[in-house]
Short mmCIF file of C-alpha atoms in Angstrom, two decimals:
data_model
loop_
_atom_site.label_atom_id
_atom_site.label_comp_id
_atom_site.label_asym_id
_atom_site.label_seq_id
_atom_site.Cartn_x
_atom_site.Cartn_y
_atom_site.Cartn_z
CA MET J 1 11.80 -11.74 5.57
CA LEU J 2 10.65 -12.62 2.10
CA GLU J 3 7.23 -13.22 3.30
CA LEU J 4 7.14 -9.93 5.10
CA SER J 5 8.25 -8.11 2.04
CA ALA J 6 5.68 -9.74 -0.01
CA ALA J 7 2.89 -8.99 2.73
CA ILE J 8 3.84 -5.36 2.62
CA ALA J 9 3.89 -5.34 -1.20
CA GLY J 10 0.41 -6.89 -1.06
CA LEU J 11 -0.91 -3.81 0.67
CA VAL J 12 -1.41 -1.98 -2.53
CA THR J 13 -3.16 -4.88 -4.16
CA GLY J 14 -5.21 -5.53 -1.06
CA GLY J 15 -6.12 -1.84 -0.62
CA ALA J 16 -7.31 -1.70 -4.29
CA TYR J 17 -9.37 -4.89 -3.83
CA ALA J 18 -10.90 -3.30 -0.76
CA LEU J 19 -11.62 -0.11 -2.67
CA MET J 20 -13.44 -1.97 -5.41
CA GLY J 21 -15.27 -4.19 -2.87
CA LEU J 22 -16.33 -1.18 -0.91
CA SER J 23 -17.65 0.49 -4.20
CA ILE J 24 -19.58 -2.71 -4.95
CA LEU J 25 -20.96 -2.64 -1.26
CA LEU J 26 -21.81 0.99 -1.48
CA THR J 27 -23.79 0.37 -4.75
CA TYR J 28 -25.65 -2.59 -3.14
CA ARG J 29 -26.43 -0.73 0.12
CA LEU J 30 -27.79 2.34 -1.66
CA VAL J 31 -29.47 0.99 -4.78
CA ALA J 32 -29.82 -2.75 -3.94
CA VAL J 33 -27.96 -3.92 -7.06
CA VAL J 34 -24.99 -6.56 -7.02
CA ASN J 35 -23.20 -5.09 -9.85
CA PHE J 36 -21.07 -7.43 -11.78
CA ALA J 37 -20.24 -4.66 -14.29
CA GLN J 38 -18.49 -2.45 -11.91
CA ALA J 39 -14.87 -3.43 -12.46
CA ALA J 40 -15.41 -3.10 -16.33
CA VAL J 41 -16.86 0.33 -15.68
CA GLY J 42 -13.80 1.15 -13.59
CA ALA J 43 -11.55 -0.14 -16.44
CA PHE J 44 -13.27 2.25 -18.83
CA GLY J 45 -12.19 5.16 -16.56
CA ALA J 46 -8.67 3.87 -16.07
CA PHE J 47 -8.06 3.21 -19.73
CA ALA J 48 -9.49 6.66 -20.71
CA MET J 49 -6.81 8.02 -18.24
CA VAL J 50 -4.04 6.17 -19.74
CA LEU J 51 -4.92 7.01 -23.32
CA LEU J 52 -4.95 10.74 -22.35
CA VAL J 53 -1.58 10.44 -20.63
CA GLU J 54 -0.26 8.79 -23.94
CA GLN J 55 -1.64 11.83 -25.78
CA GLY J 56 0.49 14.16 -23.60
CA TRP J 57 -2.21 15.28 -20.96
CA PRO J 58 -0.93 16.15 -17.46
CA LEU J 59 -1.44 13.14 -15.09
CA TRP J 60 -3.69 14.95 -12.66
CA LEU J 61 -5.90 16.21 -15.51
CA ALA J 62 -6.19 12.72 -17.13
CA VAL J 63 -7.03 11.19 -13.74
CA LEU J 64 -9.85 13.59 -13.26
CA ALA J 65 -11.09 12.86 -16.80
CA GLY J 66 -10.85 9.20 -16.12
CA LEU J 67 -12.84 9.50 -12.94
CA GLY J 68 -15.44 11.51 -15.00
CA VAL J 69 -15.62 8.80 -17.59
CA GLY J 70 -16.14 6.06 -14.80
CA ALA J 71 -18.87 8.31 -13.36
CA LEU J 72 -20.49 8.76 -16.61
CA VAL J 73 -20.43 5.07 -17.81
CA HIS J 74 -21.79 4.02 -14.39
CA ALA J 75 -24.46 6.80 -14.53
CA LEU J 76 -25.59 5.24 -17.83
CA VAL J 77 -25.84 1.88 -16.18
CA GLY J 78 -27.83 3.57 -13.47
CA LEU J 79 -30.12 5.19 -15.89
CA VAL J 80 -31.07 1.81 -17.39
CA MET J 81 -31.72 0.49 -13.99
CA VAL J 82 -33.80 3.48 -12.90
CA ARG J 83 -35.72 3.64 -16.15
CA TRP J 84 -36.60 0.11 -16.84
CA PHE J 85 -35.76 -2.11 -13.87
CA SER J 86 -36.59 -0.04 -10.80
CA GLY J 87 -39.44 -2.39 -9.82
CA ALA J 88 -37.52 -5.62 -10.65
CA GLY J 89 -36.21 -7.97 -8.04
CA GLU J 90 -32.59 -8.29 -7.04
CA GLY J 91 -32.06 -11.37 -9.13
CA ILE J 92 -33.23 -9.62 -12.42
CA LYS J 93 -31.05 -6.61 -11.64
CA THR J 94 -28.04 -8.70 -11.02
CA ALA J 95 -28.69 -10.66 -14.23
CA VAL J 96 -28.87 -7.35 -16.22
CA THR J 97 -25.48 -6.35 -14.83
CA VAL J 98 -23.94 -9.64 -15.95
CA ALA J 99 -25.27 -9.02 -19.43
CA MET J 100 -23.74 -5.46 -19.22
CA TYR J 101 -20.41 -6.93 -18.00
CA THR J 102 -20.12 -9.06 -21.14
CA SER J 103 -21.09 -6.20 -23.37
CA PHE J 104 -18.60 -3.89 -21.64
CA ILE J 105 -15.82 -6.50 -22.15
CA ALA J 106 -16.43 -6.64 -25.81
CA LEU J 107 -16.65 -2.95 -26.20
CA GLY J 108 -13.60 -2.36 -24.15
CA LEU J 109 -11.45 -4.76 -26.10
CA ARG J 110 -12.61 -3.20 -29.28
CA LEU J 111 -11.85 0.44 -27.96
CA PHE J 112 -8.78 -0.21 -26.06
CA GLY J 113 -7.23 -3.25 -27.84
CA ALA J 114 -6.66 -6.85 -26.50
CA GLN J 115 -3.26 -7.25 -27.95
CA HIS J 116 -1.92 -3.76 -27.04
CA PRO J 117 -1.34 -3.46 -23.23
CA HIS J 118 -0.91 -0.01 -22.04
CA ARG J 119 1.83 1.25 -19.58
CA PHE J 120 0.04 2.78 -16.55
CA PRO J 121 1.85 5.57 -14.79
CA LYS J 122 3.19 4.97 -11.29
CA PRO J 123 3.76 8.37 -9.69
CA PHE J 124 3.71 7.21 -6.13
CA ASP J 125 6.19 4.29 -6.40
CA THR J 126 8.78 6.36 -4.35
CA PRO J 127 9.68 5.11 -0.81
CA ALA J 128 7.73 6.60 2.10
CA PHE J 129 9.35 4.85 4.94
CA THR J 130 11.14 1.64 5.89
CA LEU J 131 9.41 -1.05 7.94
CA GLY J 132 11.74 -3.91 9.27
CA ASN J 133 14.17 -3.26 6.48
CA VAL J 134 11.24 -3.27 4.06
CA VAL J 135 10.45 -0.20 1.96
CA VAL J 136 6.89 0.96 2.09
CA THR J 137 5.93 3.04 -0.96
CA TRP J 138 3.75 6.09 -1.10
CA MET J 139 1.41 4.15 -3.25
CA ALA J 140 0.75 1.59 -0.36
CA VAL J 141 0.15 4.60 2.09
CA ILE J 142 -2.15 6.41 -0.28
CA THR J 143 -4.11 3.22 -1.22
CA LEU J 144 -4.55 2.32 2.49
CA ALA J 145 -5.71 5.90 3.35
CA LEU J 146 -8.21 5.79 0.52
CA ALA J 147 -9.53 2.31 1.57
CA GLY J 148 -9.84 3.45 5.20
CA LEU J 149 -11.91 6.64 4.02
CA PHE J 150 -14.16 4.39 1.85
CA ALA J 151 -14.77 2.19 4.86
CA ILE J 152 -15.46 5.01 7.39
CA VAL J 153 -17.23 7.89 5.44
CA PRO J 154 -20.10 5.75 4.16
CA VAL J 155 -20.91 4.53 7.72
CA LEU J 156 -20.89 8.07 9.11
CA LEU J 157 -22.89 9.28 6.17
CA LEU J 158 -25.54 6.73 6.51
CA ARG J 159 -25.85 6.83 10.33
CA HIS J 160 -25.47 10.54 11.21
CA THR J 161 -26.64 12.68 8.36
CA ARG J 162 -29.89 13.59 6.69
CA ILE J 163 -28.75 12.66 3.23
CA GLY J 164 -27.81 9.32 4.74
CA VAL J 165 -31.39 8.85 6.08
CA LEU J 166 -32.59 9.67 2.53
CA LEU J 167 -30.28 7.06 0.94
CA ARG J 168 -31.31 4.41 3.36
CA ALA J 169 -34.83 5.09 2.39
CA LEU J 170 -33.90 4.80 -1.29
CA ALA J 171 -32.26 1.42 -0.71
CA GLU J 172 -34.89 -0.05 1.55
CA ARG J 173 -38.18 1.44 0.43
CA PRO J 174 -37.79 3.26 -2.94
CA GLN J 175 -41.42 3.46 -3.80
CA THR J 176 -42.39 4.75 -0.32
CA ALA J 177 -39.61 7.21 -0.38
CA GLU J 178 -40.74 8.57 -3.77
CA LEU J 179 -44.26 8.89 -2.36
CA ILE J 180 -43.11 11.06 0.51
CA GLY J 181 -41.29 13.35 -1.90
CA ILE J 182 -37.74 12.10 -1.76
CA PRO J 183 -36.13 12.71 -5.38
CA VAL J 184 -35.40 9.01 -5.81
CA PRO J 185 -34.28 8.98 -9.51
CA ARG J 186 -31.92 11.83 -9.01
CA LEU J 187 -30.47 10.44 -5.73
CA ALA J 188 -29.96 7.06 -7.43
CA MET J 189 -28.21 8.60 -10.34
CA ALA J 190 -25.85 10.43 -8.07
CA VAL J 191 -25.04 7.20 -6.23
CA TRP J 192 -24.35 5.38 -9.51
CA ALA J 193 -21.95 8.17 -10.70
CA ILE J 194 -20.08 8.41 -7.50
CA THR J 195 -19.56 4.63 -7.15
CA GLY J 196 -18.50 4.66 -10.83
CA ALA J 197 -15.80 7.29 -10.09
CA ALA J 198 -14.77 5.21 -7.10
CA SER J 199 -14.35 2.04 -9.21
CA ALA J 200 -12.20 3.99 -11.89
CA LEU J 201 -9.90 5.17 -9.07
CA ALA J 202 -9.49 1.63 -7.66
CA ILE J 203 -8.66 0.34 -11.18
CA MET J 204 -6.17 3.20 -11.72
CA ILE J 205 -4.33 2.24 -8.56
CA ILE J 206 -4.26 -1.56 -9.24
CA ALA J 207 -3.76 -1.45 -13.00
CA GLY J 208 0.06 -1.42 -12.86
CA GLN J 209 0.14 -4.50 -10.72
CA PHE J 210 -1.64 -6.81 -13.24
CA ALA J 211 -1.52 -7.46 -17.03
CA SER J 212 -2.48 -4.04 -18.47
CA ASP J 213 -5.14 -5.18 -20.88
CA PHE J 214 -8.81 -4.36 -20.54
CA GLY J 215 -9.95 -7.96 -20.16
CA SER J 216 -7.61 -8.61 -17.24
CA GLN J 217 -8.66 -5.39 -15.40
CA ALA J 218 -12.36 -6.13 -15.83
CA LEU J 219 -11.75 -9.76 -14.19
CA LEU J 220 -10.95 -7.86 -11.04
CA ILE J 221 -14.61 -8.07 -10.25
CA THR J 222 -13.91 -11.45 -8.77
CA PRO J 223 -11.64 -10.39 -5.70
CA ALA J 224 -13.84 -7.42 -5.24
CA LEU J 225 -16.89 -9.55 -4.94
CA ALA J 226 -14.99 -11.92 -2.50
CA ALA J 227 -14.12 -8.86 -0.38
CA ALA J 228 -17.82 -7.78 -0.36
CA LEU J 229 -18.88 -11.40 0.54
CA VAL J 230 -16.56 -11.26 3.63
CA GLY J 231 -18.48 -8.33 4.74
CA ALA J 232 -21.74 -10.17 3.97
CA PHE J 233 -22.77 -7.25 1.72
CA ARG J 234 -23.50 -5.35 4.88
CA SER J 235 -20.39 -4.39 6.77
CA PHE J 236 -17.85 -1.68 5.36
CA PRO J 237 -15.10 -2.61 7.83
CA LEU J 238 -15.26 -6.39 7.14
CA THR J 239 -15.17 -5.64 3.44
CA LEU J 240 -12.06 -3.56 4.01
CA VAL J 241 -10.46 -6.46 5.95
CA GLY J 242 -11.46 -8.93 3.39
CA GLY J 243 -9.97 -6.99 0.50
CA MET J 244 -6.74 -6.42 2.44
CA ALA J 245 -6.41 -9.95 3.60
CA LEU J 246 -6.93 -11.27 -0.02
CA GLY J 247 -4.35 -8.95 -1.55
CA ILE J 248 -1.68 -9.89 1.19
CA LEU J 249 -2.53 -13.61 0.85
CA GLN J 250 -2.08 -13.46 -2.86
CA SER J 251 1.30 -11.63 -2.49
CA VAL J 252 2.59 -13.99 0.09
CA ALA J 253 1.46 -17.04 -2.00
CA SER J 254 3.63 -15.66 -4.86
CA THR J 255 6.69 -16.37 -2.68
CA TRP J 256 5.96 -20.17 -2.27
CA SER J 257 6.90 -22.04 -5.35
CA GLU J 258 4.56 -24.95 -4.58
CA ILE J 259 1.37 -22.68 -4.92
CA GLN J 260 2.51 -19.52 -6.71
CA GLU J 261 1.01 -20.64 -10.05
CA TYR J 262 -2.28 -21.09 -8.30
CA ARG J 263 -2.61 -17.73 -6.54
CA GLY J 264 -5.08 -16.39 -9.13
CA VAL J 265 -7.75 -18.88 -7.90
CA LEU J 266 -7.53 -17.68 -4.34
CA PRO J 267 -10.42 -15.20 -4.81
CA PHE J 268 -12.61 -18.09 -5.97
CA VAL J 269 -11.55 -20.21 -2.95
CA ALA J 270 -12.30 -17.28 -0.74
CA ILE J 271 -15.83 -16.91 -2.17
CA LEU J 272 -16.37 -20.74 -1.75
CA VAL J 273 -15.14 -20.58 1.86
CA VAL J 274 -17.36 -17.56 2.75
CA LEU J 275 -20.51 -19.22 1.06
CA VAL J 276 -20.01 -22.53 2.88
CA TRP J 277 -19.33 -20.80 6.18
CA SER J 278 -22.41 -18.63 5.85
CA ARG J 279 -24.60 -21.75 5.22
CA ARG J 280 -23.04 -23.82 8.09
CA LYS J 281 -25.95 -23.27 10.46
CA GLU J 282 -28.74 -24.40 7.99
CA ARG J 283 -26.60 -27.48 7.05
CA TRP J 284 -25.91 -28.53 10.67
CA ASP J 285 -29.60 -28.16 11.51
CA GLU J 286 -30.50 -30.42 8.76
CA LEU J 287 -27.88 -33.01 9.79
CA ALA J 288 -29.26 -32.62 13.52
#
């Protein structure tokens, strides 16, 4: 029963991991950048929200403002990418995001404080229903619903709409797309802004489950990348499954005294396992 309770509790964390992983996947699929700065961008939006709440703003208005901050900061990242690195390879773009990540960490700790954790509001921690004598909160229900939407909507958008065709052209052949009249810079900036808002939403949801300082929230990039790796940076449904599985696994691990102090390394283990598994055929061919 303890493990079942932990697994259900892990739905919130897993859903937020999935949300963040899906945001990273969406950025990669649409603008071809593995963005290591995405969790830090989301943390900017989440901490802007909590500061406004502490100033007495209504929660819904502070959330909207936080989403706006996340969108704005990510749009600035996109502006740098579009203006100076649009013709660079994926490796260079990724290295630029790593540099931005360290810069955002330093700036965030300066702005929001490293020694002064904030108390994030939890408006949906009330019970929604009971499953096997375990109470499921509205937060778990809402997080799962949002993660499901983030996994389904991009697939439908990319496959069945004209804007989806334009976005695929933007990701796969940006120079060709620009030559045939597609407004590549504006489209790319919109993608950066939307994925920034999505990242801020994910951090807002998960912030109350972890240490509430900026550095800890920005480190959530690791489980998010693990979830995206499970989906091979291609599949939205598998990224959703990867994020959910990782959150549930971490939560269940916290109930086992033998390994609970090591649950923080599970995202690294997941990344290692996925990378080794993805290289298995090449390795076996070499051995043969």
